[in-house]
mmCIF file of C-alpha atoms in Angstrom:
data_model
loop_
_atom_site.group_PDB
_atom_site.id
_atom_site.type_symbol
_atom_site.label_atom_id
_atom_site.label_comp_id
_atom_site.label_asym_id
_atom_site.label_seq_id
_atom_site.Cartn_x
_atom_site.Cartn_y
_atom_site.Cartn_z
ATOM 1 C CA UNK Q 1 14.031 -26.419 13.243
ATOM 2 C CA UNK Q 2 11.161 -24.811 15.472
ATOM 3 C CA UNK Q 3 12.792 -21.401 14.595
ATOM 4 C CA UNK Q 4 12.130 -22.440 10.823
ATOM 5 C CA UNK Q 5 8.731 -23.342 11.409
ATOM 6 C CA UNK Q 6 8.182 -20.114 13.405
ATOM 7 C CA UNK Q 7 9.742 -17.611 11.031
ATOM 8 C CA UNK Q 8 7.799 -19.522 7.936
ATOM 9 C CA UNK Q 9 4.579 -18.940 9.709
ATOM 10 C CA UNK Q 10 5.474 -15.473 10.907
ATOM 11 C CA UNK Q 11 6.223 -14.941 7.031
ATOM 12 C CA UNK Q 12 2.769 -16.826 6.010
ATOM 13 C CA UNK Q 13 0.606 -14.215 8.661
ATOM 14 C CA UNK Q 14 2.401 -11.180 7.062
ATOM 15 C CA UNK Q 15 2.268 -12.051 3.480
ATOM 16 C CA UNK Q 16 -1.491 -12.593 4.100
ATOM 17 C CA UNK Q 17 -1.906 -9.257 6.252
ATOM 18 C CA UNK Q 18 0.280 -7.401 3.540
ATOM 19 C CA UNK Q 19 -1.677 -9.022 0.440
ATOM 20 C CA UNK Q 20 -4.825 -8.102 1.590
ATOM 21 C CA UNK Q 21 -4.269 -4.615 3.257
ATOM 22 C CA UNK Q 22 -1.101 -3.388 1.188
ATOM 23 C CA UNK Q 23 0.816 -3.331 4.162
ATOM 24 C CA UNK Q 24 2.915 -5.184 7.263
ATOM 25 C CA UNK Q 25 4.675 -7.048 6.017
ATOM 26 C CA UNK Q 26 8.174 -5.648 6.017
ATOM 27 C CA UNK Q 27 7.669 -4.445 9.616
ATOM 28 C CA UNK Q 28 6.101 -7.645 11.125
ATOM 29 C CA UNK Q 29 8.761 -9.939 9.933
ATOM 30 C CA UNK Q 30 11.351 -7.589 10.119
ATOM 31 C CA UNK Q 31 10.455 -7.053 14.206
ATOM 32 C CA UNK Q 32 10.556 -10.668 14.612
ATOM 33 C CA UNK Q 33 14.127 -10.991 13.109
ATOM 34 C CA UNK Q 34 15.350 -8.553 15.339
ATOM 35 C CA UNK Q 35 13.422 -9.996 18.327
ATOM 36 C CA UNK Q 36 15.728 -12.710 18.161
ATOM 37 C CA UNK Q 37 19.133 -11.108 17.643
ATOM 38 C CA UNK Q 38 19.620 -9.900 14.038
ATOM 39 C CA UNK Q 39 21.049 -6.669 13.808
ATOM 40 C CA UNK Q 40 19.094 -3.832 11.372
ATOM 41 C CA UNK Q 41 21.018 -4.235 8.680
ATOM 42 C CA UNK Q 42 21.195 -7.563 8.117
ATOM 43 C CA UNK Q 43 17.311 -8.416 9.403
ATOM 44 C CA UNK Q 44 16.094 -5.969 6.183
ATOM 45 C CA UNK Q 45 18.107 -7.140 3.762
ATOM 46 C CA UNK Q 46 16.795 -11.117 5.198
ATOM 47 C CA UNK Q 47 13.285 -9.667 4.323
ATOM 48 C CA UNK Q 48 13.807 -8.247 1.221
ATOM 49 C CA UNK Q 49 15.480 -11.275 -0.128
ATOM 50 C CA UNK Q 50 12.750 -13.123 0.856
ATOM 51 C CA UNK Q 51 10.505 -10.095 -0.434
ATOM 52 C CA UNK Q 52 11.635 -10.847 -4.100
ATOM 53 C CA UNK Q 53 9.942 -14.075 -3.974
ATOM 54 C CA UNK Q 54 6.884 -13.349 -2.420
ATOM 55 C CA UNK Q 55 6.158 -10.118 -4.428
ATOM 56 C CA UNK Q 56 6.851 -11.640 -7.499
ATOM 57 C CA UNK Q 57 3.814 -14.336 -6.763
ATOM 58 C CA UNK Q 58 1.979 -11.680 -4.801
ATOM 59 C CA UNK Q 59 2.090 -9.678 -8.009
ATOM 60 C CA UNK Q 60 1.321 -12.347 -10.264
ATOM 61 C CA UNK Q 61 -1.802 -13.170 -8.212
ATOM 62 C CA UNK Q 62 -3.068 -9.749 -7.994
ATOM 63 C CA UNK Q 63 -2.739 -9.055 -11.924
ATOM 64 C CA UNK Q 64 -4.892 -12.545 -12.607
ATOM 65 C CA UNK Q 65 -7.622 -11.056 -9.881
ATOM 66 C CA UNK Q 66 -7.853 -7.667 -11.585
ATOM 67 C CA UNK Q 67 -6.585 -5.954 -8.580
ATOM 68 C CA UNK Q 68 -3.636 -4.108 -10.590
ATOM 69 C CA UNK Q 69 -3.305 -0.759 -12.126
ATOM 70 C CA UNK Q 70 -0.653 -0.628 -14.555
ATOM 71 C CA UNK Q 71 0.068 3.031 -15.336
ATOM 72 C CA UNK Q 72 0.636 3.361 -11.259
ATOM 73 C CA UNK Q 73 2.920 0.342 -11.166
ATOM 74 C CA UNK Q 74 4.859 2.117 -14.138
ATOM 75 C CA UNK Q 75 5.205 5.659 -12.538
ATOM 76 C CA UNK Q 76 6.048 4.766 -9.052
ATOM 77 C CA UNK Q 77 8.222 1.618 -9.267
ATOM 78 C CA UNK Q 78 11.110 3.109 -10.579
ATOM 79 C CA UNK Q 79 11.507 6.044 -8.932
ATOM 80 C CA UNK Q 80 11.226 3.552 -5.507
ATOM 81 C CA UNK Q 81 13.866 1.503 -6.584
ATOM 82 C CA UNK Q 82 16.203 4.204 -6.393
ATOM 83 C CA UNK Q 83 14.982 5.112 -3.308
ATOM 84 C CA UNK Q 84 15.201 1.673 -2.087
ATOM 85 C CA UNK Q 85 18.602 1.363 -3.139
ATOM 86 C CA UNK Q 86 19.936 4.379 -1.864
ATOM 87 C CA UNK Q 87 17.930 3.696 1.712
ATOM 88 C CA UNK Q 88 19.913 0.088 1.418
ATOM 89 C CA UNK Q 89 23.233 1.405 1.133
ATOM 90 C CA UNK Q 90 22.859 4.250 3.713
ATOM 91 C CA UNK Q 91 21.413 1.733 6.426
ATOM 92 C CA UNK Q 92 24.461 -0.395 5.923
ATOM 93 C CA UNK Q 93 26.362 2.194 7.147
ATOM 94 C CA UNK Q 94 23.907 4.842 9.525
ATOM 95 C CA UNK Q 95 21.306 4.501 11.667
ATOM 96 C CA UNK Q 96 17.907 6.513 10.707
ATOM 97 C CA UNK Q 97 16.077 6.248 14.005
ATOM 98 C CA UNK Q 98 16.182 10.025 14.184
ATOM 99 C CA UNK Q 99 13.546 10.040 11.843
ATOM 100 C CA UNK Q 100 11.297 6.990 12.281
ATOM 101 C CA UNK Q 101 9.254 9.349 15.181
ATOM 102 C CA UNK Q 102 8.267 11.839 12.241
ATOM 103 C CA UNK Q 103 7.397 9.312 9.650
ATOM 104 C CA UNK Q 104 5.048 7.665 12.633
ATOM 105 C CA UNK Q 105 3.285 10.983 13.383
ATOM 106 C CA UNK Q 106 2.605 11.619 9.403
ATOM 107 C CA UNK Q 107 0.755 8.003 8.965
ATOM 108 C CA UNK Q 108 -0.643 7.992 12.200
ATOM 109 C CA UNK Q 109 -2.357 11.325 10.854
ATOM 110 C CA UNK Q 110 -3.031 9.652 7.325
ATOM 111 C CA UNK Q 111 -4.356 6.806 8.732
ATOM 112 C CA UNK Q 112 -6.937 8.489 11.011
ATOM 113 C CA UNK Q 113 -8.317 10.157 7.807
ATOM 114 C CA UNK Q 114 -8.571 7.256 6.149
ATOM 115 C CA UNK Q 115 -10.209 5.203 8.638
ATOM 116 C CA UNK Q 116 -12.394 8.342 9.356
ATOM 117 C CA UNK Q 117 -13.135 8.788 5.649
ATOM 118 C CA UNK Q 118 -14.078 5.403 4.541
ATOM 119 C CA UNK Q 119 -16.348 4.335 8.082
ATOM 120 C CA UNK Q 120 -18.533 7.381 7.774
ATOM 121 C CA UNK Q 121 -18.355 8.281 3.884
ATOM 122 C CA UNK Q 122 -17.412 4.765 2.400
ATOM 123 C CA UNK Q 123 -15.320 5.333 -0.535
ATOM 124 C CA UNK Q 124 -15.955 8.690 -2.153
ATOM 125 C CA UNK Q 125 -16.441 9.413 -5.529
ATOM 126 C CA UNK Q 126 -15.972 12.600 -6.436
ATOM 127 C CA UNK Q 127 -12.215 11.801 -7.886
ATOM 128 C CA UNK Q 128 -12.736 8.262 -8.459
ATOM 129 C CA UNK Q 129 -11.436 7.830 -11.840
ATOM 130 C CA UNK Q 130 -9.300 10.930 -12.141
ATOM 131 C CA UNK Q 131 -5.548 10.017 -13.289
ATOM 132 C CA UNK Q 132 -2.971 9.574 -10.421
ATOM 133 C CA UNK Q 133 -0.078 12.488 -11.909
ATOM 134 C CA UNK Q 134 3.506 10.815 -12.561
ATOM 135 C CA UNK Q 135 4.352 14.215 -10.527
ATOM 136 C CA UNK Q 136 2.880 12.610 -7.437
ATOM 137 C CA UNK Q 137 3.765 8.976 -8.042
ATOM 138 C CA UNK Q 138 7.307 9.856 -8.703
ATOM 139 C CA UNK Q 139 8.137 11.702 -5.382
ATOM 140 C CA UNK Q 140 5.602 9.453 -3.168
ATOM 141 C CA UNK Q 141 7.435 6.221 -4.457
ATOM 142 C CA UNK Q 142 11.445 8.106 -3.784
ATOM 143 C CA UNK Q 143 10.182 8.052 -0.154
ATOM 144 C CA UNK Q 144 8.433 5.005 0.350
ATOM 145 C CA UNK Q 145 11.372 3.119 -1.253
ATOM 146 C CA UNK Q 146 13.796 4.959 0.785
ATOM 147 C CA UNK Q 147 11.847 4.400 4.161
ATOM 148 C CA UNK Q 148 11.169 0.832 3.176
ATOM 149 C CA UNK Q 149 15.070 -0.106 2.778
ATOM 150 C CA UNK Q 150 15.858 1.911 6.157
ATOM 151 C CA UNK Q 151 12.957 0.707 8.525
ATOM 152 C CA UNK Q 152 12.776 -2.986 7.233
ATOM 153 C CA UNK Q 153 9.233 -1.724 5.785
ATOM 154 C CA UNK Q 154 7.709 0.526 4.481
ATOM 155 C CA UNK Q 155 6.457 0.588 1.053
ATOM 156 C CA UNK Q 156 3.093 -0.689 1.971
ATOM 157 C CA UNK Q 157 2.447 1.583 5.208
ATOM 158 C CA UNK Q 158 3.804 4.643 3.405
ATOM 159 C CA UNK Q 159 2.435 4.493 -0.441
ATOM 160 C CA UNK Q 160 -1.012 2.234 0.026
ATOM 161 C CA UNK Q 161 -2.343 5.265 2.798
ATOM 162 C CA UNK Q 162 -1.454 8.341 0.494
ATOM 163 C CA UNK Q 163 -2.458 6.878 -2.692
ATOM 164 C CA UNK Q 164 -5.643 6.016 -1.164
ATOM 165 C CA UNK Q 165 -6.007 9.339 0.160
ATOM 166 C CA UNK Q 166 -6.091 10.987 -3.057
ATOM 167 C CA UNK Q 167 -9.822 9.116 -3.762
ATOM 168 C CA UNK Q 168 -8.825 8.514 -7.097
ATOM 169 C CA UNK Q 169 -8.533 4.439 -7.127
ATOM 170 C CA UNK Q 170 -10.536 1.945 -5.294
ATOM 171 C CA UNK Q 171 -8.440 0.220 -2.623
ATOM 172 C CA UNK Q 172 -8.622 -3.496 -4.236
ATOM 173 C CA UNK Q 173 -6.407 -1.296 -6.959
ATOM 174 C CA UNK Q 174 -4.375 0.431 -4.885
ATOM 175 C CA UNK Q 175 -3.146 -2.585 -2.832
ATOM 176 C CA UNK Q 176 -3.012 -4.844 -5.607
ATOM 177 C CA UNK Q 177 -0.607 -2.012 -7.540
ATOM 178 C CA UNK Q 178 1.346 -1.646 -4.715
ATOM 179 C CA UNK Q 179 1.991 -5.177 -4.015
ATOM 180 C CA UNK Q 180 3.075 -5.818 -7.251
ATOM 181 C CA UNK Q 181 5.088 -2.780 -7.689
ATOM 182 C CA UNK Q 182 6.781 -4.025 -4.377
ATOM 183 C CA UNK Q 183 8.783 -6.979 -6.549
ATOM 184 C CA UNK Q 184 11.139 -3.690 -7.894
ATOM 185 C CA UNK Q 185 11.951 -2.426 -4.799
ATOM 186 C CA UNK Q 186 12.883 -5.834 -3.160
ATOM 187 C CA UNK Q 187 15.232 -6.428 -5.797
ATOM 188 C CA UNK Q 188 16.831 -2.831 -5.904
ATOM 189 C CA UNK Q 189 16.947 -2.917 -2.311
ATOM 190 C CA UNK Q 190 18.492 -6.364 -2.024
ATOM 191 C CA UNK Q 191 21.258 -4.903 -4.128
ATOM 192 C CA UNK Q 192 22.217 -2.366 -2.408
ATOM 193 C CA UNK Q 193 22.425 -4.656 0.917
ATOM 194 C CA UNK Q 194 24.669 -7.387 -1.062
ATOM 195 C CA UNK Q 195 26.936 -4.726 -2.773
ATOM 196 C CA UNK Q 196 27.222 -2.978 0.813
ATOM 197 C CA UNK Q 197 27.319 -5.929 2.769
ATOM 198 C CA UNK Q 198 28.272 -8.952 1.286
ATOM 199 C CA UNK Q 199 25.795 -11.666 2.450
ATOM 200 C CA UNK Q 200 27.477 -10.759 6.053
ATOM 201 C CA UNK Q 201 24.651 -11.462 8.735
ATOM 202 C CA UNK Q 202 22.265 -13.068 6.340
ATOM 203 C CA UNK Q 203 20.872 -16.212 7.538
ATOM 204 C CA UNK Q 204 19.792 -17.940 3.913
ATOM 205 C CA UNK Q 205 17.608 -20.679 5.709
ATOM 206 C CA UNK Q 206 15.711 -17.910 7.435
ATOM 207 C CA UNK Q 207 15.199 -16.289 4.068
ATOM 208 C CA UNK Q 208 13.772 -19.257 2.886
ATOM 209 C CA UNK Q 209 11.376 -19.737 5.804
ATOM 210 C CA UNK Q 210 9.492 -16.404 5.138
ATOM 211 C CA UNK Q 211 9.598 -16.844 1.068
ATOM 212 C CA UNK Q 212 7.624 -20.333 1.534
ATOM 213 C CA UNK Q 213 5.115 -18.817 3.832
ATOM 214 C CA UNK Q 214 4.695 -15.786 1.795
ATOM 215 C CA UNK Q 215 4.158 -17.801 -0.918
ATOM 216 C CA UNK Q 216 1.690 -20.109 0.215
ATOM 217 C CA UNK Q 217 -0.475 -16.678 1.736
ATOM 218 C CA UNK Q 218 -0.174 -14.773 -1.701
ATOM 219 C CA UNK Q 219 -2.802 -15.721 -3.890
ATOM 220 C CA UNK Q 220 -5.525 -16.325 -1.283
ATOM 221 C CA UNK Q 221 -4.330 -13.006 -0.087
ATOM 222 C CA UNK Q 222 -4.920 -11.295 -3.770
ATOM 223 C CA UNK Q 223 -8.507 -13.259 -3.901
ATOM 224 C CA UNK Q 224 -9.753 -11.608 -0.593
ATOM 225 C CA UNK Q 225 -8.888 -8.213 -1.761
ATOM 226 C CA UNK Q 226 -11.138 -8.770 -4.843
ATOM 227 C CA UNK Q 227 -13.726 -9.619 -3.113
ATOM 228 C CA UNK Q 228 -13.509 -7.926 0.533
ATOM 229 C CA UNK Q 229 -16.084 -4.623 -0.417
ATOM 230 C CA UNK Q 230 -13.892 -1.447 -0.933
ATOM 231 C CA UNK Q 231 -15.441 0.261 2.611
ATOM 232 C CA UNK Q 232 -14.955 -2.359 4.976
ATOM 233 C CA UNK Q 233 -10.991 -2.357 3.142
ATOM 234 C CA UNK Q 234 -10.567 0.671 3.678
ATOM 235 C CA UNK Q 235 -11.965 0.695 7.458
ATOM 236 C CA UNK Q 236 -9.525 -2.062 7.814
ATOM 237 C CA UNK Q 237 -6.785 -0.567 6.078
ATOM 238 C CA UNK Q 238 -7.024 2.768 8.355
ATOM 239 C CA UNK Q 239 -7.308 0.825 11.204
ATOM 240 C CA UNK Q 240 -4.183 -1.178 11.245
ATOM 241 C CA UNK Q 241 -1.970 2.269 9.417
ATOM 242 C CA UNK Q 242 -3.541 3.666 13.407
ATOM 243 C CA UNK Q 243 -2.362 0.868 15.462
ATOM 244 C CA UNK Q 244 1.273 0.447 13.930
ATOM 245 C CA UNK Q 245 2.289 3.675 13.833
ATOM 246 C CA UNK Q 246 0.678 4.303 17.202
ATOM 247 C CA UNK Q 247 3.260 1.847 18.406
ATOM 248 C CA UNK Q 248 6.218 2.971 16.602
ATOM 249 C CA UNK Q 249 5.355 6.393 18.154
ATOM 250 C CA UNK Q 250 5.039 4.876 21.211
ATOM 251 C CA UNK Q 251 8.410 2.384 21.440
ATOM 252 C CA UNK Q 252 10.382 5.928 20.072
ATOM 253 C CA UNK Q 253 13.243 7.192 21.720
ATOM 254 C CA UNK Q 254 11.021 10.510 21.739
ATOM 255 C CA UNK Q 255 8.243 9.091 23.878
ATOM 256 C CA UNK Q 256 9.303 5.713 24.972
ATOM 257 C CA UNK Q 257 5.765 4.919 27.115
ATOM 258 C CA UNK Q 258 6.245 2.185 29.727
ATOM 259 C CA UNK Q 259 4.498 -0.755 28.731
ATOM 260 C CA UNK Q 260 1.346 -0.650 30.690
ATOM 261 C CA UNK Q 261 0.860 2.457 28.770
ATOM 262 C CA UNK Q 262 0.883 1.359 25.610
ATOM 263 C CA UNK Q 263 -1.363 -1.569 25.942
ATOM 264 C CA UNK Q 264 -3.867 1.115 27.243
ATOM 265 C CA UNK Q 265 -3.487 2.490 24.259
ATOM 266 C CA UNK Q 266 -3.581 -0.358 21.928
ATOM 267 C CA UNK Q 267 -6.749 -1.673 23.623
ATOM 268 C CA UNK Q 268 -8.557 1.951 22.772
ATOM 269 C CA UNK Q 269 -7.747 1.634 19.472
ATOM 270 C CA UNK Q 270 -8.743 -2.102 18.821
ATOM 271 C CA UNK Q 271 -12.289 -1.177 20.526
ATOM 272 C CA UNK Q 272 -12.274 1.778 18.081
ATOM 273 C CA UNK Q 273 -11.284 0.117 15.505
ATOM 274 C CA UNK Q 274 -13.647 -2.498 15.663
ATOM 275 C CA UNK Q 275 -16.592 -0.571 16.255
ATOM 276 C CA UNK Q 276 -15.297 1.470 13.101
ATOM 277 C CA UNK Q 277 -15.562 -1.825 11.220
ATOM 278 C CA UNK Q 278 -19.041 -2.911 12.711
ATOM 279 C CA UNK Q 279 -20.462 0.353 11.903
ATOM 280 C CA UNK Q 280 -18.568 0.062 8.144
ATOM 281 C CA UNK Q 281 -20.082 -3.539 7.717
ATOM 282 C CA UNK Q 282 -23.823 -2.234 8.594
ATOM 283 C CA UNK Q 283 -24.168 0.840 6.040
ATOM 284 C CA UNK Q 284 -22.591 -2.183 3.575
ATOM 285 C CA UNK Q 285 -24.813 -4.356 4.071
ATOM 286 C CA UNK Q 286 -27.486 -1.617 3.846
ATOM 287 C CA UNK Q 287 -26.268 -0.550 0.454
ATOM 288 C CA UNK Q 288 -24.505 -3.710 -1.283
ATOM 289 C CA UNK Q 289 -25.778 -2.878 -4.495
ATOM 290 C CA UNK Q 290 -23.792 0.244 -4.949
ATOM 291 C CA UNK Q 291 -20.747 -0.327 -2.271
ATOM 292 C CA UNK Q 292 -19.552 -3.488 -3.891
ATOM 293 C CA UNK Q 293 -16.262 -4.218 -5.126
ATOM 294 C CA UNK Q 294 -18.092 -5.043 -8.438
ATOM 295 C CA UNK Q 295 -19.937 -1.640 -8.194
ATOM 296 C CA UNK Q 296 -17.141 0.304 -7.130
ATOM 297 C CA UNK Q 297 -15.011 -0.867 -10.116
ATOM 298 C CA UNK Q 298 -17.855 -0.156 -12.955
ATOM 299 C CA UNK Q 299 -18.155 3.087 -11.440
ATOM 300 C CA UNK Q 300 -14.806 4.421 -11.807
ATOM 301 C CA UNK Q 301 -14.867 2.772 -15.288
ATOM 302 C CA UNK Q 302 -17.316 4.877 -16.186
ATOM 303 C CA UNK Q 303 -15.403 8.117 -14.606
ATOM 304 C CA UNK Q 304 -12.228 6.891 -16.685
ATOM 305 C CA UNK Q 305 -14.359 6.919 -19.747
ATOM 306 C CA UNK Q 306 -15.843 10.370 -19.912
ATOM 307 C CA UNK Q 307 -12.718 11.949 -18.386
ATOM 308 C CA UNK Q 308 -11.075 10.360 -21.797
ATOM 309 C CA UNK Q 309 -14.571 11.411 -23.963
ATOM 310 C CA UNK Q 310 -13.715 15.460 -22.020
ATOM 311 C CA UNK Q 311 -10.340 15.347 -22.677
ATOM 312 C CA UNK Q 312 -10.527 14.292 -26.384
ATOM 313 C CA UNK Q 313 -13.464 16.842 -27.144
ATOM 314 C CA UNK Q 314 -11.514 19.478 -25.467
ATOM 315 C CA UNK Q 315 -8.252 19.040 -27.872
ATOM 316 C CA UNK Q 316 -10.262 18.492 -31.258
ATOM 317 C CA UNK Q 317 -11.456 21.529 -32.815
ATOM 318 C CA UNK Q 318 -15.640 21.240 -33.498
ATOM 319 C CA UNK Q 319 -16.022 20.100 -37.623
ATOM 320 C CA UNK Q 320 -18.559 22.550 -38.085
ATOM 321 C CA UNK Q 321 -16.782 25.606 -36.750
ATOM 322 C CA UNK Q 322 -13.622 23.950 -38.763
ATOM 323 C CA UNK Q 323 -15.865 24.472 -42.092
ATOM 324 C CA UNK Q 324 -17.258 27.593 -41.358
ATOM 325 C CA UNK Q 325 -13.502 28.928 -40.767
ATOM 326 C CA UNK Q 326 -12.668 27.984 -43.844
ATOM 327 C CA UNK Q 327 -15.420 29.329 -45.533
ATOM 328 C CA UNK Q 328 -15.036 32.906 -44.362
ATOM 329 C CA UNK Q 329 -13.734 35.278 -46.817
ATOM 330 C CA UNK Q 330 -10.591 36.605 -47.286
ATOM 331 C CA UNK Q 331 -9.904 40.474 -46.221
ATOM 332 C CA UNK Q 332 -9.698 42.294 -49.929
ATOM 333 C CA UNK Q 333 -6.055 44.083 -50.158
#
């Protein structure tokens, strides 16, 4: 019964964490499960079962906030499902480690740019409100589906950092679209674990455990994210993509760091990260008219509108030089 309680709390802190960052979740209850025993296989497909649950409300509660953006849900769900799926049926019958070091070094590298980007620039603006292309949605959800089935996580620490790279949607959107899109991969992934596994290895109480606390954390999760200001999110957001990957990197076959080593390590990076955050919170509170979540929002609103008003003006030919065509006499002969 105290294992329960633990794994339901364990599942409450992530769901939380994941709701209001767009990632963790996967990878913090998916370490605990195989703290205590669980082999890969079977600790990823516990979280994703639980995952269907939890994203489903998770999802739900983001849409009523306003945190989702549909046309990204649409273009890179599908495309990580199948990745998801595929990732679920290969880990059921491969390892992956080979790769985990190389996928740590990329969002490690990510991660520093974002938490660079949004501490000393806030959130820039110069593509805010420029469409996210179906041509990199497509590819960028493959791999985070894929990656998410195989690593027990993934979705979150792989699609939230890129998408928010590209400057083009305020983070409340981008965590609140990839949260939501989450619910498809769970389910595709959960499918390929039961059709290449069975339910072998799958403890159902556990499953339970971490769908109750996820769904408990969900909407208070979604209401923080509307309201947390989009530069201290993204300081935050940059901060923990750092400090996980930093110790996946770390706990690799390809460094393996004694332990006193990596707690050097993580203790530079909280200090840095928290003075990232500090210094984040002061130009916000220095500008709150124009860095709020409210602001941010209206603003790329407003981008979305004219890019439309260009877009439309550039495909309609001018009346006037419509009529004059006409009106231009035939060549005699």
């Amino acid at each position: 019964m105290r294992t329960i309680v633990l794994i339901g709390l364990v599942g409450l802190a992530a769901q939380l964490v994941d709701g209001s960052l767009g990632m963790a979740y996967g990878v913090t209850t998916t370490t605990l499960l195989l703290a205590i025993g669980t082999n890969p296989a079977a600790a990823s497909a516990t979280v994703h079962l639980a995952e269907i649950g939890t994203t489903l409300v998770s999802g739900v509660s983001h849409w009523k906030f306003g945190n989702v953006d549909w046309r990204v849900v649409r273009r890179i769900a599908i495309p990580g499902a199948i990745g998801a799926f595929l990732g679920a049926t290969i880990l059921a019958n491969l390892s992956t480690e080979a790769a985990a070091p190389l996928m740590a070094v990329i969002l490690l590298l990510l991660g520093l740019y974002i938490l660079i980007r949004f501490t000393f620039q806030g959130i820039p603006r110069h593509n805010l409100g420029k469409p996210l292309r179906k041509r990199f949605l497509s590819p960028l959800g493959f791999v985070a589906g894929f990656v998410d089935a195989t690593g027990g996580g993934g979705w979150g620490p792989v699609g939230t950092p890129a998408i928010l790279a590209s400057g083009r949607l305020e983070p409340r959107k981008v965590i609140g679209s990839i949260d939501t899109s989450e619910f498809i991969i769970a389910v595709a992934a959960s499918l390929g674990f039961l059709f290449s596994l069975g339910s072998q290895g799958i403890n159902f109480a556990w499953v339970g455990a971490i769908l109750v606390g996820g769904v408990i954390a969900a909407p208070i999760a979604a209401w923080l994210v509307r309201h947390i200001p989009p530069r201290l999110l993204g300081a935050s957001v940059g901060g923990l993509i750092v400090l996980t990957n930093t110790r996946s990197l770390l706990k690799s076959d390809f460094i393996d760091a004694p332990g006193g080593v990596r707690n050097i390590f993580y203790v530079v990076i909280a200090l840095g990260w928290a003075a990232a955050f500090a210094y984040s919170l002061r130009e916000y509170l220095r500008d709150r008219e124009n860095e709020s979540s409210d602001a941010i929002t209206h603003f790329r609103e407003e981008q979305e509108v004219t890019l439309v008003g260009a877009d439309t003006d550039a495909q309609v030919p001018d009346a006037d030089s419509d009529a004059a065509g006409s009106q231009a006499p035939t060549p005699a002969g």
